mmCIF file of C-alpha atoms in Angstrom:
data_model
loop_
_atom_site.group_PDB
_atom_site.id
_atom_site.type_symbol
_atom_site.label_atom_id
_atom_site.label_comp_id
_atom_site.label_asym_id
_atom_site.label_seq_id
_atom_site.Cartn_x
_atom_site.Cartn_y
_atom_site.Cartn_z
ATOM 1 C CA UNK F 1 0.000 0.000 0.000
ATOM 2 C CA UNK F 2 1.363 3.429 -0.953
ATOM 3 C CA UNK F 3 1.860 6.179 1.633
ATOM 4 C CA UNK F 4 -0.996 8.338 0.401
ATOM 5 C CA UNK F 5 -3.366 5.339 0.310
ATOM 6 C CA UNK F 6 -2.442 4.442 3.889
ATOM 7 C CA UNK F 7 -3.021 8.055 4.940
ATOM 8 C CA UNK F 8 -6.503 8.009 3.407
ATOM 9 C CA UNK F 9 -7.420 4.762 5.190
ATOM 10 C CA UNK F 10 -6.209 6.097 8.542
ATOM 11 C CA UNK F 11 -8.019 9.392 8.016
ATOM 12 C CA UNK F 12 -11.298 7.620 7.271
ATOM 13 C CA UNK F 13 -10.903 5.413 10.304
ATOM 14 C CA UNK F 14 -10.119 8.296 12.659
ATOM 15 C CA UNK F 15 -13.128 10.208 11.345
ATOM 16 C CA UNK F 16 -15.350 7.441 12.698
ATOM 17 C CA UNK F 17 -13.617 6.342 15.878
ATOM 18 C CA UNK F 18 -13.557 8.508 18.987
ATOM 19 C CA UNK F 19 -9.853 8.663 19.765
ATOM 20 C CA UNK F 20 -9.007 7.193 23.167
ATOM 21 C CA UNK F 21 -5.985 9.494 23.549
ATOM 22 C CA UNK F 22 -3.481 6.760 22.763
ATOM 23 C CA UNK F 23 -1.368 9.351 21.015
ATOM 24 C CA UNK F 24 -1.780 11.674 23.961
ATOM 25 C CA UNK F 25 -0.650 9.001 26.383
ATOM 26 C CA UNK F 26 2.414 8.262 24.282
ATOM 27 C CA UNK F 27 3.213 11.967 23.928
ATOM 28 C CA UNK F 28 2.913 12.578 27.667
ATOM 29 C CA UNK F 29 5.227 9.661 28.428
ATOM 30 C CA UNK F 30 7.746 10.831 25.850
ATOM 31 C CA UNK F 31 7.675 14.345 27.277
ATOM 32 C CA UNK F 32 8.386 13.032 30.775
ATOM 33 C CA UNK F 33 11.360 11.058 29.439
ATOM 34 C CA UNK F 34 12.604 14.121 27.584
ATOM 35 C CA UNK F 35 12.432 16.266 30.718
ATOM 36 C CA UNK F 36 14.368 13.578 32.563
ATOM 37 C CA UNK F 37 17.095 13.557 29.930
ATOM 38 C CA UNK F 38 17.274 17.343 30.026
ATOM 39 C CA UNK F 39 17.690 17.329 33.791
ATOM 40 C CA UNK F 40 20.472 14.733 33.491
ATOM 41 C CA UNK F 41 22.291 16.786 30.898
ATOM 42 C CA UNK F 42 21.979 19.818 33.155
ATOM 43 C CA UNK F 43 23.875 17.957 35.881
ATOM 44 C CA UNK F 44 26.641 17.075 33.404
ATOM 45 C CA UNK F 45 26.848 20.697 32.326
ATOM 46 C CA UNK F 46 27.238 21.834 35.918
ATOM 47 C CA UNK F 47 30.103 19.373 36.447
ATOM 48 C CA UNK F 48 31.908 20.575 33.345
ATOM 49 C CA UNK F 49 31.626 24.172 34.532
ATOM 50 C CA UNK F 50 33.336 23.279 37.816
ATOM 51 C CA UNK F 51 36.150 21.415 36.053
ATOM 52 C CA UNK F 52 37.084 23.599 33.184
ATOM 53 C CA UNK F 53 34.892 26.635 32.822
ATOM 54 C CA UNK F 54 31.505 27.270 31.383
ATOM 55 C CA UNK F 55 30.270 24.800 28.848
ATOM 56 C CA UNK F 56 27.001 25.350 27.032
ATOM 57 C CA UNK F 57 25.160 22.262 25.920
ATOM 58 C CA UNK F 58 22.352 22.413 23.399
ATOM 59 C CA UNK F 59 19.861 19.622 22.696
ATOM 60 C CA UNK F 60 16.755 19.358 20.519
ATOM 61 C CA UNK F 61 16.071 22.791 19.159
ATOM 62 C CA UNK F 62 19.232 24.768 18.507
ATOM 63 C CA UNK F 63 17.918 27.693 20.576
ATOM 64 C CA UNK F 64 17.014 25.567 23.603
ATOM 65 C CA UNK F 65 19.618 25.763 26.392
ATOM 66 C CA UNK F 66 19.705 22.876 28.826
ATOM 67 C CA UNK F 67 19.073 23.745 32.439
ATOM 68 C CA UNK F 68 17.075 22.535 35.408
ATOM 69 C CA UNK F 69 13.819 21.250 33.967
ATOM 70 C CA UNK F 70 10.725 23.159 34.969
ATOM 71 C CA UNK F 71 7.267 21.770 34.414
ATOM 72 C CA UNK F 72 5.393 24.301 32.296
ATOM 73 C CA UNK F 73 1.763 25.029 33.012
ATOM 74 C CA UNK F 74 -0.895 25.052 30.318
ATOM 75 C CA UNK F 75 -1.640 28.736 29.854
ATOM 76 C CA UNK F 76 -3.300 30.684 27.062
ATOM 77 C CA UNK F 77 -0.773 30.986 24.284
ATOM 78 C CA UNK F 78 0.116 34.020 22.273
ATOM 79 C CA UNK F 79 0.654 33.375 18.625
ATOM 80 C CA UNK F 80 2.867 35.011 16.061
ATOM 81 C CA UNK F 81 1.237 33.005 13.275
ATOM 82 C CA UNK F 82 0.515 35.069 10.196
ATOM 83 C CA UNK F 83 -3.090 36.224 10.086
ATOM 84 C CA UNK F 84 -5.064 34.897 7.141
ATOM 85 C CA UNK F 85 -6.366 37.573 4.855
ATOM 86 C CA UNK F 86 -9.734 35.938 4.153
ATOM 87 C CA UNK F 87 -12.768 37.152 6.065
ATOM 88 C CA UNK F 88 -13.798 33.653 7.171
ATOM 89 C CA UNK F 89 -10.672 32.922 9.227
ATOM 90 C CA UNK F 90 -10.982 34.220 12.768
ATOM 91 C CA UNK F 91 -8.122 35.042 15.174
ATOM 92 C CA UNK F 92 -6.155 32.109 16.578
ATOM 93 C CA UNK F 93 -7.637 31.134 19.951
ATOM 94 C CA UNK F 94 -6.644 28.937 22.875
ATOM 95 C CA UNK F 95 -9.147 26.392 24.282
ATOM 96 C CA UNK F 96 -7.675 26.893 27.771
ATOM 97 C CA UNK F 97 -9.337 30.333 27.806
ATOM 98 C CA UNK F 98 -12.766 28.660 27.942
ATOM 99 C CA UNK F 99 -12.493 28.783 31.732
ATOM 100 C CA UNK F 100 -12.998 32.537 31.341
ATOM 101 C CA UNK F 101 -15.775 32.325 28.721
ATOM 102 C CA UNK F 102 -19.280 33.518 29.624
ATOM 103 C CA UNK F 103 -21.932 30.938 30.507
ATOM 104 C CA UNK F 104 -24.898 30.467 28.184
ATOM 105 C CA UNK F 105 -28.255 29.456 29.616
ATOM 106 C CA UNK F 106 -29.642 26.126 28.403
ATOM 107 C CA UNK F 107 -31.692 23.171 29.616
ATOM 108 C CA UNK F 108 -28.488 21.581 30.936
ATOM 109 C CA UNK F 109 -27.077 21.884 34.448
ATOM 110 C CA UNK F 110 -23.850 23.844 34.766
ATOM 111 C CA UNK F 111 -21.998 20.647 35.656
ATOM 112 C CA UNK F 112 -22.766 17.381 33.877
ATOM 113 C CA UNK F 113 -22.077 14.755 36.516
ATOM 114 C CA UNK F 114 -24.353 11.709 36.235
ATOM 115 C CA UNK F 115 -25.016 9.785 39.442
ATOM 116 C CA UNK F 116 -23.521 6.329 39.811
ATOM 117 C CA UNK F 117 -26.996 4.911 40.429
ATOM 118 C CA UNK F 118 -30.135 6.421 38.895
ATOM 119 C CA UNK F 119 -33.785 5.288 38.751
ATOM 120 C CA UNK F 120 -34.738 3.125 35.776
ATOM 121 C CA UNK F 121 -36.292 5.035 32.889
ATOM 122 C CA UNK F 122 -38.860 2.232 32.603
ATOM 123 C CA UNK F 123 -40.044 2.919 36.139
ATOM 124 C CA UNK F 124 -39.692 6.700 36.075
ATOM 125 C CA UNK F 125 -40.044 8.071 32.513
ATOM 126 C CA UNK F 126 -38.669 11.402 31.298
ATOM 127 C CA UNK F 127 -40.295 14.156 29.202
ATOM 128 C CA UNK F 128 -37.482 13.752 26.672
ATOM 129 C CA UNK F 129 -33.819 12.798 26.393
ATOM 130 C CA UNK F 130 -31.218 15.523 25.873
ATOM 131 C CA UNK F 131 -28.038 13.719 27.016
ATOM 132 C CA UNK F 132 -27.045 10.034 26.884
ATOM 133 C CA UNK F 133 -23.966 9.203 28.944
ATOM 134 C CA UNK F 134 -22.136 5.882 28.379
ATOM 135 C CA UNK F 135 -19.515 4.620 30.791
ATOM 136 C CA UNK F 136 -17.523 1.417 30.910
ATOM 137 C CA UNK F 137 -18.937 -1.066 33.400
ATOM 138 C CA UNK F 138 -22.102 0.959 34.047
ATOM 139 C CA UNK F 139 -25.590 1.156 32.577
ATOM 140 C CA UNK F 140 -26.247 4.009 30.175
ATOM 141 C CA UNK F 141 -27.598 7.082 31.939
ATOM 142 C CA UNK F 142 -29.854 9.603 30.238
ATOM 143 C CA UNK F 143 -30.801 13.160 31.179
ATOM 144 C CA UNK F 144 -34.107 14.887 30.478
ATOM 145 C CA UNK F 145 -34.718 18.579 29.915
ATOM 146 C CA UNK F 146 -36.055 18.585 33.489
ATOM 147 C CA UNK F 147 -32.440 17.878 34.586
ATOM 148 C CA UNK F 148 -33.366 14.465 35.995
ATOM 149 C CA UNK F 149 -31.116 11.439 35.409
ATOM 150 C CA UNK F 150 -32.363 7.940 34.618
ATOM 151 C CA UNK F 151 -30.594 4.653 33.854
ATOM 152 C CA UNK F 152 -31.195 2.127 31.071
ATOM 153 C CA UNK F 153 -30.943 -1.298 32.747
ATOM 154 C CA UNK F 154 -28.995 -4.019 30.962
ATOM 155 C CA UNK F 155 -26.828 -1.752 28.840
ATOM 156 C CA UNK F 156 -23.659 -2.254 30.897
ATOM 157 C CA UNK F 157 -23.189 -5.690 29.323
ATOM 158 C CA UNK F 158 -25.127 -5.240 26.069
ATOM 159 C CA UNK F 159 -21.861 -5.630 24.120
ATOM 160 C CA UNK F 160 -19.280 -8.303 24.855
ATOM 161 C CA UNK F 161 -16.083 -9.713 23.375
ATOM 162 C CA UNK F 162 -15.345 -6.625 21.294
ATOM 163 C CA UNK F 163 -12.545 -4.094 21.369
ATOM 164 C CA UNK F 164 -14.891 -1.685 23.131
ATOM 165 C CA UNK F 165 -17.674 -3.186 25.236
ATOM 166 C CA UNK F 166 -19.475 0.124 25.779
ATOM 167 C CA UNK F 167 -22.627 1.243 23.985
ATOM 168 C CA UNK F 168 -22.427 4.281 21.691
ATOM 169 C CA UNK F 169 -25.808 6.050 21.994
ATOM 170 C CA UNK F 170 -27.550 8.227 19.418
ATOM 171 C CA UNK F 171 -30.497 10.439 20.415
ATOM 172 C CA UNK F 172 -33.347 10.942 17.946
ATOM 173 C CA UNK F 173 -33.676 14.524 16.641
ATOM 174 C CA UNK F 174 -36.839 15.124 18.689
ATOM 175 C CA UNK F 175 -35.353 13.680 21.888
ATOM 176 C CA UNK F 176 -38.097 11.060 22.178
ATOM 177 C CA UNK F 177 -35.770 8.046 21.819
ATOM 178 C CA UNK F 178 -32.198 6.922 22.208
ATOM 179 C CA UNK F 179 -30.739 4.046 20.176
ATOM 180 C CA UNK F 180 -27.522 2.055 20.369
ATOM 181 C CA UNK F 181 -25.873 -0.920 18.698
ATOM 182 C CA UNK F 182 -25.769 -4.060 20.838
ATOM 183 C CA UNK F 183 -24.938 -7.711 20.242
ATOM 184 C CA UNK F 184 -28.659 -8.513 19.998
ATOM 185 C CA UNK F 185 -29.468 -5.714 17.546
ATOM 186 C CA UNK F 186 -30.360 -2.040 17.675
ATOM 187 C CA UNK F 187 -31.754 -1.250 21.121
ATOM 188 C CA UNK F 188 -34.285 1.596 21.052
ATOM 189 C CA UNK F 189 -35.320 3.130 24.381
ATOM 190 C CA UNK F 190 -38.104 5.700 24.572
ATOM 191 C CA UNK F 191 -38.238 8.603 26.993
ATOM 192 C CA UNK F 192 -41.641 7.311 28.152
ATOM 193 C CA UNK F 193 -40.047 4.017 29.197
ATOM 194 C CA UNK F 194 -40.781 1.923 26.110
ATOM 195 C CA UNK F 195 -38.121 -0.435 24.851
ATOM 196 C CA UNK F 196 -37.562 -2.572 21.731
ATOM 197 C CA UNK F 197 -34.770 -4.381 19.910
ATOM 198 C CA UNK F 198 -34.436 -4.300 16.119
ATOM 199 C CA UNK F 199 -32.705 -7.446 14.882
ATOM 200 C CA UNK F 200 -29.643 -6.996 12.737
ATOM 201 C CA UNK F 201 -29.890 -7.779 9.033
ATOM 202 C CA UNK F 202 -27.822 -10.966 8.490
ATOM 203 C CA UNK F 203 -24.887 -9.068 6.973
ATOM 204 C CA UNK F 204 -24.575 -6.925 10.115
ATOM 205 C CA UNK F 205 -24.940 -9.617 12.778
ATOM 206 C CA UNK F 206 -21.216 -10.034 13.323
ATOM 207 C CA UNK F 207 -19.388 -10.635 15.535
ATOM 208 C CA UNK F 208 -17.203 -7.644 14.747
ATOM 209 C CA UNK F 209 -14.312 -5.930 16.505
ATOM 210 C CA UNK F 210 -16.634 -3.042 17.354
ATOM 211 C CA UNK F 211 -20.348 -2.411 17.024
ATOM 212 C CA UNK F 212 -21.213 0.308 14.476
ATOM 213 C CA UNK F 213 -22.284 3.839 15.270
ATOM 214 C CA UNK F 214 -25.814 4.916 14.375
ATOM 215 C CA UNK F 215 -27.230 8.062 12.827
ATOM 216 C CA UNK F 216 -30.966 8.689 13.125
ATOM 217 C CA UNK F 217 -33.081 9.469 10.099
ATOM 218 C CA UNK F 218 -36.077 11.764 10.736
ATOM 219 C CA UNK F 219 -39.333 10.377 12.115
ATOM 220 C CA UNK F 220 -39.705 6.623 11.768
ATOM 221 C CA UNK F 221 -37.425 6.201 8.757
ATOM 222 C CA UNK F 222 -34.793 4.297 10.726
ATOM 223 C CA UNK F 223 -31.028 4.603 10.797
ATOM 224 C CA UNK F 224 -27.814 4.983 8.912
ATOM 225 C CA UNK F 225 -25.617 2.215 10.324
ATOM 226 C CA UNK F 226 -21.934 3.106 9.977
ATOM 227 C CA UNK F 227 -20.632 -0.404 9.358
ATOM 228 C CA UNK F 228 -16.887 -0.653 8.766
ATOM 229 C CA UNK F 229 -17.228 -1.981 5.206
ATOM 230 C CA UNK F 230 -19.789 0.604 4.116
ATOM 231 C CA UNK F 231 -22.844 2.361 5.575
ATOM 232 C CA UNK F 232 -26.205 0.605 5.612
ATOM 233 C CA UNK F 233 -29.773 1.893 5.751
ATOM 234 C CA UNK F 234 -31.838 -0.037 8.308
ATOM 235 C CA UNK F 235 -35.518 0.645 9.003
ATOM 236 C CA UNK F 236 -37.386 0.111 12.257
ATOM 237 C CA UNK F 237 -38.517 -3.342 11.072
ATOM 238 C CA UNK F 238 -34.929 -4.520 10.682
ATOM 239 C CA UNK F 239 -34.931 -4.472 6.893
ATOM 240 C CA UNK F 240 -31.663 -3.148 5.541
ATOM 241 C CA UNK F 241 -29.622 -2.512 2.443
ATOM 242 C CA UNK F 242 -26.206 -1.016 1.672
ATOM 243 C CA UNK F 243 -26.322 2.772 1.377
ATOM 244 C CA UNK F 244 -25.177 4.469 -1.831
ATOM 245 C CA UNK F 245 -23.150 7.026 0.109
ATOM 246 C CA UNK F 246 -20.078 6.939 2.303
ATOM 247 C CA UNK F 247 -17.046 4.683 2.262
ATOM 248 C CA UNK F 248 -15.262 2.335 4.626
ATOM 249 C CA UNK F 249 -15.974 3.014 8.317
ATOM 250 C CA UNK F 250 -18.709 5.483 7.369
ATOM 251 C CA UNK F 251 -16.345 8.382 7.817
ATOM 252 C CA UNK F 252 -17.645 11.775 6.773
ATOM 253 C CA UNK F 253 -21.333 10.753 6.636
ATOM 254 C CA UNK F 254 -23.828 13.187 8.169
ATOM 255 C CA UNK F 255 -27.635 13.464 8.278
ATOM 256 C CA UNK F 256 -29.658 16.670 8.573
ATOM 257 C CA UNK F 257 -31.895 15.977 11.606
ATOM 258 C CA UNK F 258 -34.724 18.137 10.239
ATOM 259 C CA UNK F 259 -34.890 17.184 6.560
ATOM 260 C CA UNK F 260 -33.077 13.840 6.439
ATOM 261 C CA UNK F 261 -30.704 15.125 3.767
ATOM 262 C CA UNK F 262 -27.559 12.999 3.698
ATOM 263 C CA UNK F 263 -24.169 14.485 2.956
ATOM 264 C CA UNK F 264 -20.790 12.844 2.937
ATOM 265 C CA UNK F 265 -17.115 13.301 2.334
ATOM 266 C CA UNK F 266 -16.090 9.735 1.606
ATOM 267 C CA UNK F 267 -12.443 10.561 0.919
ATOM 268 C CA UNK F 268 -10.206 12.395 3.361
ATOM 269 C CA UNK F 269 -9.473 15.201 0.897
ATOM 270 C CA UNK F 270 -12.337 14.524 -1.504
ATOM 271 C CA UNK F 271 -15.455 16.364 -2.579
ATOM 272 C CA UNK F 272 -18.374 17.148 -0.287
ATOM 273 C CA UNK F 273 -21.483 15.456 -1.687
ATOM 274 C CA UNK F 274 -25.176 16.115 -1.090
ATOM 275 C CA UNK F 275 -27.428 13.148 -1.860
ATOM 276 C CA UNK F 276 -30.706 14.108 -3.514
ATOM 277 C CA UNK F 277 -31.642 10.465 -4.138
ATOM 278 C CA UNK F 278 -30.051 7.015 -4.104
ATOM 279 C CA UNK F 279 -28.421 7.619 -7.478
ATOM 280 C CA UNK F 280 -28.331 11.406 -7.569
ATOM 281 C CA UNK F 281 -25.677 13.407 -5.739
ATOM 282 C CA UNK F 282 -24.302 16.895 -6.270
ATOM 283 C CA UNK F 283 -20.795 17.725 -5.132
ATOM 284 C CA UNK F 284 -18.518 20.662 -4.434
ATOM 285 C CA UNK F 285 -14.783 20.889 -3.889
ATOM 286 C CA UNK F 286 -13.873 21.283 -0.228
ATOM 287 C CA UNK F 287 -10.365 22.456 0.541
ATOM 288 C CA UNK F 288 -8.126 21.103 3.287
ATOM 289 C CA UNK F 289 -8.994 18.268 5.652
ATOM 290 C CA UNK F 290 -11.890 17.631 7.993
ATOM 291 C CA UNK F 291 -13.413 15.074 10.340
ATOM 292 C CA UNK F 292 -16.475 14.545 12.532
ATOM 293 C CA UNK F 293 -18.980 16.264 10.228
ATOM 294 C CA UNK F 294 -22.497 17.453 11.127
ATOM 295 C CA UNK F 295 -25.139 19.210 9.033
ATOM 296 C CA UNK F 296 -28.286 21.267 9.610
ATOM 297 C CA UNK F 297 -29.935 24.434 8.235
ATOM 298 C CA UNK F 298 -28.214 23.873 4.888
ATOM 299 C CA UNK F 299 -24.797 24.178 6.557
ATOM 300 C CA UNK F 300 -21.961 21.800 7.426
ATOM 301 C CA UNK F 301 -19.681 22.012 10.472
ATOM 302 C CA UNK F 302 -16.637 19.919 11.307
ATOM 303 C CA UNK F 303 -13.184 19.870 12.906
ATOM 304 C CA UNK F 304 -10.323 20.545 10.526
ATOM 305 C CA UNK F 305 -8.551 23.160 8.467
ATOM 306 C CA UNK F 306 -10.115 24.335 5.207
ATOM 307 C CA UNK F 307 -6.798 25.650 3.884
ATOM 308 C CA UNK F 308 -3.548 24.091 2.798
ATOM 309 C CA UNK F 309 -1.994 24.539 6.240
ATOM 310 C CA UNK F 310 0.891 26.591 4.899
ATOM 311 C CA UNK F 311 4.084 26.907 6.901
ATOM 312 C CA UNK F 312 4.633 27.181 10.643
ATOM 313 C CA UNK F 313 2.682 25.504 13.413
ATOM 314 C CA UNK F 314 -0.192 23.290 12.172
ATOM 315 C CA UNK F 315 -3.631 24.612 12.939
ATOM 316 C CA UNK F 316 -7.075 23.072 13.264
ATOM 317 C CA UNK F 317 -10.395 24.137 14.709
ATOM 318 C CA UNK F 318 -14.136 24.317 14.112
ATOM 319 C CA UNK F 319 -15.187 25.081 10.537
ATOM 320 C CA UNK F 320 -18.526 25.987 8.936
ATOM 321 C CA UNK F 321 -19.035 25.722 5.177
ATOM 322 C CA UNK F 322 -21.846 26.147 2.664
ATOM 323 C CA UNK F 323 -22.320 22.688 1.088
ATOM 324 C CA UNK F 324 -23.999 24.191 -1.967
ATOM 325 C CA UNK F 325 -20.925 26.184 -2.986
ATOM 326 C CA UNK F 326 -18.060 24.898 -0.845
ATOM 327 C CA UNK F 327 -17.560 28.417 0.523
ATOM 328 C CA UNK F 328 -15.905 28.568 3.934
ATOM 329 C CA UNK F 329 -18.108 30.706 6.167
ATOM 330 C CA UNK F 330 -16.030 30.520 9.351
ATOM 331 C CA UNK F 331 -12.836 28.941 10.693
ATOM 332 C CA UNK F 332 -11.647 29.438 14.284
ATOM 333 C CA UNK F 333 -8.050 28.131 14.216
ATOM 334 C CA UNK F 334 -6.109 26.680 17.142
ATOM 335 C CA UNK F 335 -2.345 26.203 17.194
ATOM 336 C CA UNK F 336 -2.492 22.408 17.167
ATOM 337 C CA UNK F 337 1.103 21.205 16.947
ATOM 338 C CA UNK F 338 0.340 17.698 18.269
ATOM 339 C CA UNK F 339 -3.084 17.171 16.645
ATOM 340 C CA UNK F 340 -4.749 17.394 20.051
ATOM 341 C CA UNK F 341 -7.983 18.847 18.723
ATOM 342 C CA UNK F 342 -8.081 17.113 15.348
ATOM 343 C CA UNK F 343 -6.836 13.507 15.297
ATOM 344 C CA UNK F 344 -7.025 13.073 19.086
ATOM 345 C CA UNK F 345 -10.633 14.206 19.185
ATOM 346 C CA UNK F 346 -10.446 16.985 21.770
ATOM 347 C CA UNK F 347 -12.723 19.212 19.664
ATOM 348 C CA UNK F 348 -15.872 17.860 18.025
ATOM 349 C CA UNK F 349 -18.807 19.574 16.349
ATOM 350 C CA UNK F 350 -21.936 17.963 17.829
ATOM 351 C CA UNK F 351 -24.573 19.793 15.800
ATOM 352 C CA UNK F 352 -26.256 23.168 15.351
ATOM 353 C CA UNK F 353 -28.171 24.849 18.176
ATOM 354 C CA UNK F 354 -29.652 27.282 15.661
ATOM 355 C CA UNK F 355 -28.719 28.752 12.279
ATOM 356 C CA UNK F 356 -25.961 30.887 13.808
ATOM 357 C CA UNK F 357 -24.584 28.604 16.517
ATOM 358 C CA UNK F 358 -22.603 25.355 16.491
ATOM 359 C CA UNK F 359 -22.527 23.080 19.536
ATOM 360 C CA UNK F 360 -18.965 21.951 20.283
ATOM 361 C CA UNK F 361 -17.329 19.560 22.708
ATOM 362 C CA UNK F 362 -13.929 20.984 23.660
ATOM 363 C CA UNK F 363 -11.489 19.367 26.067
ATOM 364 C CA UNK F 364 -8.368 21.557 26.471
ATOM 365 C CA UNK F 365 -5.235 19.441 26.649
ATOM 366 C CA UNK F 366 -1.472 19.924 26.660
ATOM 367 C CA UNK F 367 0.276 16.574 26.252
ATOM 368 C CA UNK F 368 3.560 18.117 27.443
ATOM 369 C CA UNK F 369 2.287 18.942 30.916
ATOM 370 C CA UNK F 370 -0.894 16.925 31.471
ATOM 371 C CA UNK F 371 -1.987 13.323 31.680
ATOM 372 C CA UNK F 372 -4.797 12.366 29.253
ATOM 373 C CA UNK F 373 -7.286 11.884 32.098
ATOM 374 C CA UNK F 374 -6.645 15.384 33.473
ATOM 375 C CA UNK F 375 -8.611 18.475 32.598
ATOM 376 C CA UNK F 376 -12.219 19.484 32.046
ATOM 377 C CA UNK F 377 -14.513 18.951 29.064
ATOM 378 C CA UNK F 378 -16.628 21.921 27.976
ATOM 379 C CA UNK F 379 -19.893 21.966 26.053
ATOM 380 C CA UNK F 380 -19.548 25.142 24.021
ATOM 381 C CA UNK F 381 -21.778 27.304 21.833
ATOM 382 C CA UNK F 382 -19.781 28.876 18.986
ATOM 383 C CA UNK F 383 -21.501 31.779 17.241
ATOM 384 C CA UNK F 384 -19.574 31.278 14.054
ATOM 385 C CA UNK F 385 -20.329 34.644 12.436
ATOM 386 C CA UNK F 386 -18.867 36.631 15.349
ATOM 387 C CA UNK F 387 -16.386 34.100 16.739
ATOM 388 C CA UNK F 388 -17.922 34.253 20.228
ATOM 389 C CA UNK F 389 -17.614 31.220 22.519
ATOM 390 C CA UNK F 390 -20.029 30.560 25.400
ATOM 391 C CA UNK F 391 -19.987 27.586 27.769
ATOM 392 C CA UNK F 392 -23.224 25.682 28.378
ATOM 393 C CA UNK F 393 -21.930 22.996 30.717
ATOM 394 C CA UNK F 394 -18.799 21.195 31.894
ATOM 395 C CA UNK F 395 -17.914 17.612 32.767
ATOM 396 C CA UNK F 396 -15.127 15.083 33.083
ATOM 397 C CA UNK F 397 -13.378 13.059 30.400
ATOM 398 C CA UNK F 398 -16.429 10.847 29.712
ATOM 399 C CA UNK F 399 -18.334 13.863 28.383
ATOM 400 C CA UNK F 400 -16.376 13.312 25.164
ATOM 401 C CA UNK F 401 -18.303 10.067 24.601
ATOM 402 C CA UNK F 402 -21.780 11.357 25.446
ATOM 403 C CA UNK F 403 -24.561 11.950 22.922
ATOM 404 C CA UNK F 404 -26.641 15.136 22.826
ATOM 405 C CA UNK F 405 -29.841 16.492 21.281
ATOM 406 C CA UNK F 406 -28.721 19.929 20.025
ATOM 407 C CA UNK F 407 -32.195 21.011 18.906
ATOM 408 C CA UNK F 408 -33.479 20.639 22.476
ATOM 409 C CA UNK F 409 -30.420 21.838 24.366
ATOM 410 C CA UNK F 410 -30.660 25.308 22.865
ATOM 411 C CA UNK F 411 -34.202 25.866 24.168
ATOM 412 C CA UNK F 412 -33.456 28.403 26.887
#
């Protein structure tokens, strides 16, 4: 396999899989080893000074002088990156400044912290479901707009003998149901306590290394099942067929929750397509790279960089484009030297709160100074036309894996 083919495969895979910070763990360990080596070299330098005068040792970067290693703190960075001349590119920002961002009122509590034990949703129904919170070794917990938590019994062990034995929930656009792939089929749980299992079509029964993610279609149309070979369309009766859109791992596939319009970017650097029918798709050229796409209101949002990247420190961030023309409407770049917010999944577009606002999950991280489990995850409203960031809620690392109902969350 050629290098560029391998890169495309990896890009498609990472677009589908929520990164578990394996790269972050490796980077943090490497940074600790590097600081240890620097401290050791500093001791050698001190000895040489005592013996024969001052000796300057340089390692790594030619401008970096070895001395007693100090652990830097993650602080808002100042950037000397050249400012893009286009109107869509906003000033470079630092996710660590979200601790100072204003709070935005929503149906969510300020802190998302599900209880270890919650009443069963079958015994105590909810008005709707706005958050679904998976956790290894625990039943799925769901939150209603009344800020009450419930559990979904039996979901802690609904998947077994896979690489990830944790359900991956998807909330219906109206918040009435939550669905998830399980070994037995697609489990659908209703906010009113109802429960059903849709059997897998034979081709999707498995077993597989992981159970596929789901995307809801509007109303009772069913699901897009993001199977690793190619996406499938499965209705509520369990009838299914391969979808005409998407590629391996279902990367780049998105569904408008209001209209059901499907869009995809099947190739890492390919065209953005809008599917008008099973055999009718229009496409536009989309510059740069992107991952974790969402669509609504005739717009597309994702994490990436719509430009060529240029020289200097790599940048990524939230992007909004017009899928009819490919025009970039907004890009809020972050200095992302170690792909923290792109490949490692620390920034994800979750959907649109309204026509002017994108819902983001942002988990500030500095692999040089922090362990992957450290830090706080923020649920953020990005007004993409003005570049304003507001925080709706905060939580721990598991917030990265939770599902949300953006159309309901924004009802203040």
